Coordinates of C-alpha atoms and ligand atoms in Angstrom, one line a residue:
X1 CA 2.2 -4.7 21.6
X2 CA 0.2 -7.9 21.3
X3 CA 1.8 -11.2 20.6
X4 CA 0.6 -12.8 17.4
X5 CA -2.0 -15.5 18.1
X6 CA -1.6 -17.2 14.7
X7 CA -1.3 -16.6 11.0
X8 CA -4.4 -17.5 9.1
X9 CA -4.9 -18.3 5.4
X10 CA -7.0 -15.9 3.5
X11 CA -8.4 -18.7 1.4
X12 CA -8.8 -21.9 3.4
X13 CA -8.4 -20.4 6.9
X14 CA -5.8 -22.8 8.0
X15 CA -3.8 -21.7 11.0
X16 CA -0.1 -21.3 10.7
X17 CA 2.4 -20.6 13.5
X18 CA 4.2 -17.3 13.5
X19 CA 7.1 -18.6 15.6
X20 CA 9.2 -19.1 12.4
X21 CA 9.1 -17.0 9.2
X22 CA 6.3 -17.9 6.8
X23 CA 5.5 -17.0 3.3
X24 CA 2.2 -18.6 1.9
X25 CA -0.3 -21.1 3.1
X26 CA 1.4 -24.5 2.9
X27 CA -1.9 -26.1 1.8
X28 CA -3.3 -23.8 -0.8
X29 CA -0.7 -21.0 -1.3
X30 CA -3.2 -18.3 -0.2
X31 CA -1.8 -15.2 1.5
X32 CA -1.5 -15.4 5.1
X33 CA -3.2 -12.7 7.6
X34 CA -1.7 -12.0 11.0
X35 CA -4.4 -12.5 13.8
X36 CA -4.3 -11.4 17.3
X37 CA -6.4 -11.8 20.4
X38 CA -7.8 -8.3 20.3
X39 CA -10.3 -8.8 23.2
X40 CA -8.2 -7.0 25.9
X41 CA -8.1 -3.9 23.6
X42 CA -11.7 -3.5 23.2
X43 CA -13.2 -0.1 23.9
X44 CA -12.3 3.5 24.0
X45 CA -9.9 3.4 27.0
X46 CA -7.4 1.3 24.8
X47 CA -8.1 3.7 22.0
X48 CA -7.1 6.7 23.9
X49 CA -3.7 5.1 24.6
X50 CA -2.9 5.6 21.0
X51 CA -2.5 9.3 21.3
X52 CA -1.2 9.2 24.8
X53 CA 1.7 6.9 23.5
X54 CA 2.3 9.2 20.5
X55 CA 2.6 12.3 22.7
X56 CA 5.1 10.4 25.0
X57 CA 7.7 10.0 22.3
X58 CA 9.5 12.3 19.9
X59 CA 8.1 10.6 16.8
X60 CA 5.8 7.6 16.8
X61 CA 4.7 7.7 13.2
X62 CA 2.7 4.5 12.3
X63 CA 4.1 2.9 15.4
X64 CA 1.4 4.9 17.3
X65 CA -0.7 1.7 16.4
X66 CA 1.8 -0.6 18.2
X67 CA -1.2 -1.8 20.2
X68 CA -2.4 -3.6 17.1
X69 CA 1.0 -4.5 15.5
X70 CA 3.3 -7.5 16.2
X71 CA 5.4 -7.4 19.3
X72 CA 8.8 -6.7 17.8
X73 CA 11.3 -3.8 18.0
X74 CA 10.6 -1.5 15.1
X75 CA 13.2 -0.8 12.2
X76 CA 11.8 2.7 11.8
X77 CA 12.9 5.7 9.6
X78 CA 9.9 7.8 10.6
X79 CA 7.2 6.2 8.4
X80 CA 3.5 7.0 8.8
X81 CA 1.2 9.6 10.4
X82 CA 1.2 11.4 7.1
X83 CA -0.7 14.7 6.4
X84 CA -4.5 14.5 5.6
X85 CA -4.9 17.4 3.5
X86 CA -8.3 19.0 2.8
X87 CA -8.7 20.1 -0.9
X88 CA -8.7 23.8 -1.5
X89 CA -11.5 23.4 -4.0
X90 CA -13.6 20.5 -2.7
X91 CA -14.6 20.6 0.9
X92 CA -15.2 16.9 1.3
X93 CA -12.1 15.8 -0.6
X94 CA -9.1 14.8 1.6
X95 CA -5.7 13.9 0.2
X96 CA -3.7 11.4 2.1
X97 CA -0.2 12.6 1.3
X98 CA 2.0 9.5 1.5
X99 CA 4.8 11.3 -0.2
X100 CA 5.7 12.5 3.3
X101 CA 7.0 8.9 4.0
X102 CA 10.7 8.0 4.1
X103 CA 11.7 7.1 0.4
X104 CA 8.6 9.3 -0.5
X105 CA 6.0 6.6 -0.9
X106 CA 3.5 4.6 1.2
X107 CA 5.7 1.5 0.4
X108 CA 7.8 2.5 3.6
X109 CA 4.9 1.3 5.9
X110 CA 4.8 -2.2 4.5
X111 CA 8.6 -2.5 4.2
X112 CA 9.2 -1.1 7.7
X113 CA 7.0 -3.7 9.1
X114 CA 8.4 -6.6 7.0
X115 CA 11.9 -5.8 7.7
X116 CA 11.1 -5.3 11.4
X117 CA 9.8 -8.8 11.4
X118 CA 12.8 -10.1 9.2
X119 CA 15.2 -8.8 11.9
X120 CA 13.1 -10.2 14.6
X121 CA 13.3 -13.7 13.0
X122 CA 17.1 -13.3 12.3
X123 CA 16.8 -13.3 8.5
X124 CA 19.9 -12.1 6.8
X125 CA 19.1 -11.7 3.1
X126 CA 15.8 -10.3 1.7
X127 CA 14.7 -10.3 -2.1
X128 CA 12.0 -8.4 -3.8
X129 CA 10.6 -8.0 -7.3
X130 CA 9.2 -4.5 -7.5
X131 CA 7.8 -1.8 -9.9
X132 CA 10.3 0.5 -8.2
X133 CA 9.2 2.1 -5.1
X134 CA 9.0 -1.1 -3.0
X135 CA 12.6 -1.7 -4.0
X136 CA 13.7 1.7 -2.8
X137 CA 11.9 1.1 0.5
X138 CA 13.2 -2.3 1.0
X139 CA 16.6 -1.0 0.3
X140 CA 16.4 1.8 3.0
X141 CA 14.9 -0.4 5.8
X142 CA 17.3 -3.2 5.0
X143 CA 20.2 -0.8 5.3
X144 CA 18.8 0.5 8.7
X145 CA 18.5 -3.0 9.9
X146 CA 21.9 -4.3 8.7
X147 CA 20.3 -6.9 6.3
X148 CA 21.1 -7.6 2.7
X149 CA 18.6 -6.5 0.1
X150 CA 18.4 -8.1 -3.3
X151 CA 16.2 -6.0 -5.6
X152 CA 14.8 -6.9 -9.1
X153 CA 13.0 -4.2 -11.0
X154 CA 12.3 -3.3 -14.6
X155 CA 15.0 -1.6 -16.4
X156 CA 12.9 1.4 -17.3
X157 CA 11.7 2.3 -13.6
X158 CA 11.8 6.0 -12.8
X159 CA 15.5 7.0 -12.4
X160 CA 15.0 7.9 -8.6
X161 CA 14.3 4.3 -8.0
X162 CA 17.6 3.2 -9.3
X163 CA 19.5 6.0 -7.6
X164 CA 18.0 5.5 -4.1
X165 CA 18.6 1.6 -4.4
X166 CA 22.3 2.3 -5.0
X167 CA 22.4 4.9 -2.3
X168 CA 21.1 2.4 0.2
X169 CA 23.7 -0.2 -0.9
X170 CA 21.2 -2.6 -2.1
X171 CA 22.1 -5.4 -4.8
X172 CA 20.3 -4.3 -7.8
X173 CA 19.2 -6.3 -10.9
X174 CA 17.6 -4.3 -13.7
X175 CA 15.4 -6.6 -15.7
X176 CA 14.3 -6.3 -19.3
X177 CA 10.6 -7.1 -18.5
X178 CA 7.9 -6.2 -16.0
X179 CA 7.5 -7.0 -12.2
X180 CA 6.1 -10.4 -13.1
X181 CA 9.4 -11.2 -14.8
X182 CA 11.3 -9.9 -11.7
X183 CA 9.1 -12.2 -9.6
X184 CA 10.0 -15.2 -11.6
X185 CA 13.7 -14.5 -11.2
X186 CA 13.4 -14.2 -7.5
X187 CA 11.5 -17.4 -7.2
X188 CA 14.1 -19.3 -9.4
X189 CA 17.1 -18.2 -7.4
X190 CA 15.9 -17.6 -3.8
X191 CA 16.5 -21.2 -2.5
X192 CA 20.0 -21.4 -3.9
X193 CA 20.9 -17.9 -2.8
X194 CA 19.3 -18.2 0.8
X195 CA 17.0 -15.2 0.1
X196 CA 13.8 -14.7 2.0
X197 CA 11.2 -13.4 -0.5
X198 CA 9.0 -10.5 0.5
X199 CA 7.0 -10.2 -2.7
X200 CA 3.6 -8.5 -2.4
X201 CA 1.2 -10.7 -0.5
X202 CA 3.7 -13.6 -0.4
X203 CA 4.5 -13.0 3.2
X204 CA 2.2 -11.7 5.9
X205 CA 3.8 -8.4 7.2
X206 CA 3.7 -5.9 4.4
X207 CA -0.1 -6.0 4.7
X208 CA 0.3 -5.5 8.4
X209 CA 2.3 -2.3 7.8
X210 CA 0.0 -1.0 5.2
X211 CA -3.0 -1.5 7.5
X212 CA -1.9 1.4 9.5
X213 CA -3.4 3.7 6.6
X214 CA -6.8 2.4 7.5
X215 CA -6.3 3.2 11.2
X216 CA -4.8 6.5 10.4
X217 CA -7.4 7.8 8.0
X218 CA -10.2 6.9 10.3
X219 CA -8.4 8.5 13.4
X220 CA -7.7 11.6 11.3
X221 CA -11.2 11.9 10.4
X222 CA -12.3 11.8 14.0
X223 CA -12.6 8.1 14.3
X224 CA -15.2 8.1 11.5
X225 CA -15.4 6.3 8.2
X226 CA -15.3 8.4 5.0
X227 CA -17.8 7.5 2.3
X228 CA -15.2 6.4 -0.2
X229 CA -11.4 5.7 -0.3
X230 CA -9.6 5.9 -3.6
X231 CA -6.6 3.7 -4.0
X232 CA -4.1 3.6 -6.9
X233 CA -3.8 -0.2 -7.4
X234 CA -1.1 -2.5 -8.5
X235 CA -0.6 -5.5 -6.3
X236 CA -3.2 -4.2 -3.9
X237 CA -1.5 -4.5 -0.6
X238 CA -2.8 -1.2 0.8
X239 CA -6.5 -1.8 -0.3
X240 CA -6.2 -5.2 1.4
X241 CA -4.5 -3.8 4.5
X242 CA -7.0 -0.9 5.0
X243 CA -9.9 -3.3 4.9
X244 CA -8.2 -5.5 7.4
X245 CA -7.9 -2.5 9.7
X246 CA -11.6 -1.6 9.2
X247 CA -12.6 -5.1 10.3
X248 CA -10.2 -4.9 13.3
X249 CA -11.4 -1.5 14.4
X250 CA -15.1 -2.7 14.3
X251 CA -14.0 -5.6 16.5
X252 CA -12.2 -3.3 18.8
X253 CA -15.1 -0.8 19.0
X254 CA -12.8 2.0 17.9
X255 CA -14.8 3.4 14.9
X256 CA -18.1 5.1 15.1
X257 CA -20.7 2.7 13.9
X258 CA -21.5 3.5 10.3
X259 CA -21.1 2.2 6.8
X260 CA -17.6 1.1 5.7
X261 CA -16.3 3.2 3.0
X262 CA -16.7 2.3 -0.6
X263 CA -13.3 1.1 -1.8
X264 CA -12.4 2.4 -5.2
X265 CA -9.5 0.6 -7.1
X266 CA -7.9 2.8 -9.7
X267 CA -5.8 1.6 -12.4
X268 CA -4.2 2.9 -15.6
X269 CA -5.9 2.0 -18.8
X270 CA -2.4 0.7 -20.1
X271 CA -2.7 -2.1 -17.3
X272 CA -6.0 -2.7 -15.7
X273 CA -6.4 -6.4 -15.0
X274 CA -8.4 -5.7 -11.8
X275 CA -10.7 -3.4 -13.6
X276 CA -11.3 -5.9 -16.3
X277 CA -12.0 -8.7 -13.9
X278 CA -14.4 -6.4 -11.8
X279 CA -16.3 -5.4 -14.9
X280 CA -16.5 -9.0 -16.0
X281 CA -17.8 -10.3 -12.6
X282 CA -14.8 -12.6 -12.5
X283 CA -13.3 -14.0 -9.2
X284 CA -9.7 -13.5 -10.4
X285 CA -7.9 -11.5 -13.0
X286 CA -6.1 -12.5 -16.2
X287 CA -2.7 -11.6 -17.1
X288 CA -2.6 -8.2 -18.8
X289 CA -0.7 -8.3 -22.0
X290 CA 1.7 -5.5 -23.1
X291 CA 1.4 -3.6 -19.8
X292 CA 2.5 0.1 -20.4
X293 CA 1.6 3.3 -18.3
X294 CA 3.1 6.5 -17.3
X295 CA 2.2 5.4 -13.7
X296 CA 5.0 2.8 -13.3
X297 CA 3.8 1.5 -9.8
X298 CA 0.7 0.3 -11.4
X299 CA 2.4 -1.8 -14.0
X300 CA 1.4 -5.1 -12.4
X301 CA 0.0 -7.3 -15.0
X302 CA -1.4 -10.2 -12.7
X303 CA -1.6 -9.2 -9.0
X304 CA -1.2 -12.2 -6.6
X305 CA -4.0 -10.9 -4.3
X306 CA -6.5 -10.2 -7.2
X307 CA -9.3 -12.5 -5.7
X308 CA -9.0 -10.7 -2.2
X309 CA -9.2 -7.3 -3.8
X310 CA -12.1 -8.2 -6.0
X311 CA -14.0 -9.5 -3.0
X312 CA -13.3 -6.3 -1.1
X313 CA -14.4 -4.1 -3.8
X314 CA -17.7 -5.8 -4.2
X315 CA -18.4 -6.2 -0.5
X316 CA -17.8 -2.4 0.0
X317 CA -20.1 -1.4 -2.8
X318 CA -17.2 0.2 -4.5
X319 CA -15.8 0.0 -8.1
X320 CA -12.6 -0.5 -10.0
X321 CA -12.0 1.9 -12.7
X322 CA -9.3 2.8 -15.2
X323 CA -8.0 6.2 -16.3
X324 CA -5.8 6.9 -19.3
X325 CA -2.4 8.4 -19.2
X326 CA -3.8 11.6 -20.6
X327 CA -6.3 11.8 -17.8
X328 CA -3.5 11.1 -15.3
X329 CA -1.3 13.8 -16.6
X330 CA -4.1 16.4 -16.7
X331 CA -5.0 15.6 -13.2
X332 CA -1.4 15.9 -12.1
X333 CA -1.2 19.3 -13.7
X334 CA -4.4 20.4 -12.2
X335 CA -3.4 19.4 -8.6
X336 CA 0.0 21.0 -9.1
X337 CA -1.4 24.4 -10.4
X338 CA -4.5 24.7 -8.2
X339 CA -3.7 22.8 -4.9
X340 CA 0.2 23.2 -4.6
X341 CA 0.5 19.4 -4.5
X342 CA 2.9 17.6 -6.7
X343 CA 1.2 14.2 -7.2
X344 CA 2.8 11.0 -8.3
X345 CA 1.4 9.7 -11.5
X346 CA -0.1 6.8 -9.4
X347 CA -1.7 9.4 -7.0
X348 CA -3.0 11.3 -10.0
X349 CA -5.0 8.2 -11.0
X350 CA -7.1 8.7 -7.8
X351 CA -7.6 12.4 -8.3
X352 CA -8.7 11.8 -11.9
X353 CA -10.9 8.9 -10.9
X354 CA -12.7 11.2 -8.4
X355 CA -13.4 13.7 -11.0
X356 CA -14.9 10.8 -13.2
X357 CA -17.1 9.4 -10.5
X358 CA -18.5 12.8 -9.7
X359 CA -19.3 13.3 -13.3
X360 CA -21.1 10.0 -13.6
X361 CA -23.1 10.5 -10.3
X362 CA -21.4 7.5 -8.6
X363 CA -20.4 10.0 -5.9
X364 CA -21.8 13.4 -5.1
X365 CA -19.9 16.5 -3.8
X366 CA -21.4 15.8 -0.3
X367 CA -19.7 12.4 -0.1
X368 CA -16.6 12.7 2.0
X369 CA -13.7 11.0 0.3
X370 CA -10.1 10.1 0.9
X371 CA -7.8 10.1 -2.2
X372 CA -4.4 8.4 -1.7
X373 CA -1.4 10.2 -3.2
X374 CA 0.7 7.0 -2.7
X375 CA 3.9 8.8 -3.6
X376 CA 5.6 12.2 -3.9
X377 CA 5.9 13.6 -7.4
X378 CA 9.5 14.6 -6.9
X379 CA 10.4 11.0 -7.4
X380 CA 9.3 11.2 -11.0
X381 CA 11.1 14.3 -12.3
X382 CA 12.3 12.3 -15.3
X383 CA 8.9 11.0 -16.5
X384 CA 7.0 14.1 -15.6
X385 CA 9.7 16.4 -16.9
X386 CA 9.4 14.6 -20.1
X387 CA 5.6 15.0 -20.3
X388 CA 6.3 18.8 -19.8
X389 CA 8.9 18.7 -22.6
X390 CA 11.7 19.5 -20.3
X391 CA 15.3 18.3 -20.7
X392 CA 17.2 16.3 -18.1
X393 CA 19.0 19.2 -16.6
X394 CA 18.0 22.7 -15.6
X395 CA 21.1 24.3 -17.4
Ligands
LIG401 C1 3.5 5.2 -6.0 C2 2.8 3.9 -6.0 N1 1.5 3.9 -5.9 C3 0.8 2.8 -6.0 C4 1.4 1.5 -6.1 C5 0.6 0.2 -6.1 O1 0.7 -0.2 -4.8 P1 0.1 -1.8 -4.6 O2 1.1 -2.7 -5.4 O3 0.3 -2.0 -3.2 O4 -1.2 -1.9 -5.0 C6 2.7 1.5 -6.2 C7 3.4 0.2 -6.4 O5 4.6 0.1 -6.8 C8 3.4 2.7 -6.1 O6 4.8 2.8 -6.2
LIG402 ZN1 -4.8 -22.1 2.6

């Protein structure tokens, strides 16, 4: 594992020391990126060590990429190295099944890394505002690390998010509002309570955990880029993390030379601030009023990392698009019935968006694409069951 060379501001490029826990850039409040000296890892000999290491331990998960992660003892529950499923109907469509993670979502990767570093720094109390799944993941990893978790989430989160947080012994506050209101509450109380705030993009390590999705999808496709990556977008940590991974892999010489994938950010038409900013050619998003969608994880009315995401989408030649709750549900049913995969509503935004971009000709069936099912559908039996007209109990 490499030592961190420095933390670097994504906006003004200021260098910040990683010797102590950091949140945002002290000069401009930009998000901080972890930077390493990657030069000793250049070339295929180092890349070969990834599979060798993974074969030498019972379960490496995302820590197979320890070579490019901070030097700290992992707090792990088995996250990462999730299945890359080829669609039964479309030869060039791959579904990255993040429901296979602990707590059934991709949030496990970011929170495993953030809690690993929190333990490394000796932090004792962590707080997070969440649309639901990040809260569950923080609760699990904090429990594994023996650290306090303070969770703020909307009171109408999918029931599983509340149950899991309780099971993992977290301190839960249900808020009559959205993740933005939860964020405000954490910000107001953190100093007095001694909480370290691990909000999306307000500390450097959740991105670092999520970047493993970028390494993983390239490795699983034979160290080649796909043509496009579809990402259900709320706060955008995964999109930003994957892009960071692609840049690092190019610096390392680990990916076959080729065009980086078009990044496709998918949102729900009930909360689509990034799509609106993308379409308007704006550099940042505006707060989305009255955010409401069946895809609870995408209810983020003003993502902190909006400008970074918009830059990536444009640089990649990708697009941001919104799908309606009706399209999301239709795609969820389609993949359940025809592929045997129970998508999360968020994941079903990606599959619905793929259908749309094929229909418009933005992509052709020959394009190799990776669609992220960011969570397992079984976390949503209350909301999906309701959409199927089912009662809360099977009896
Ligand atoms: C299942 C699921 N997918 C996607 C997202 C959006 O992730 P991000 O906020 O990293 O963009 C979330 C966020 O809560 C989620 O729970
Ligand atoms: Zn800065």
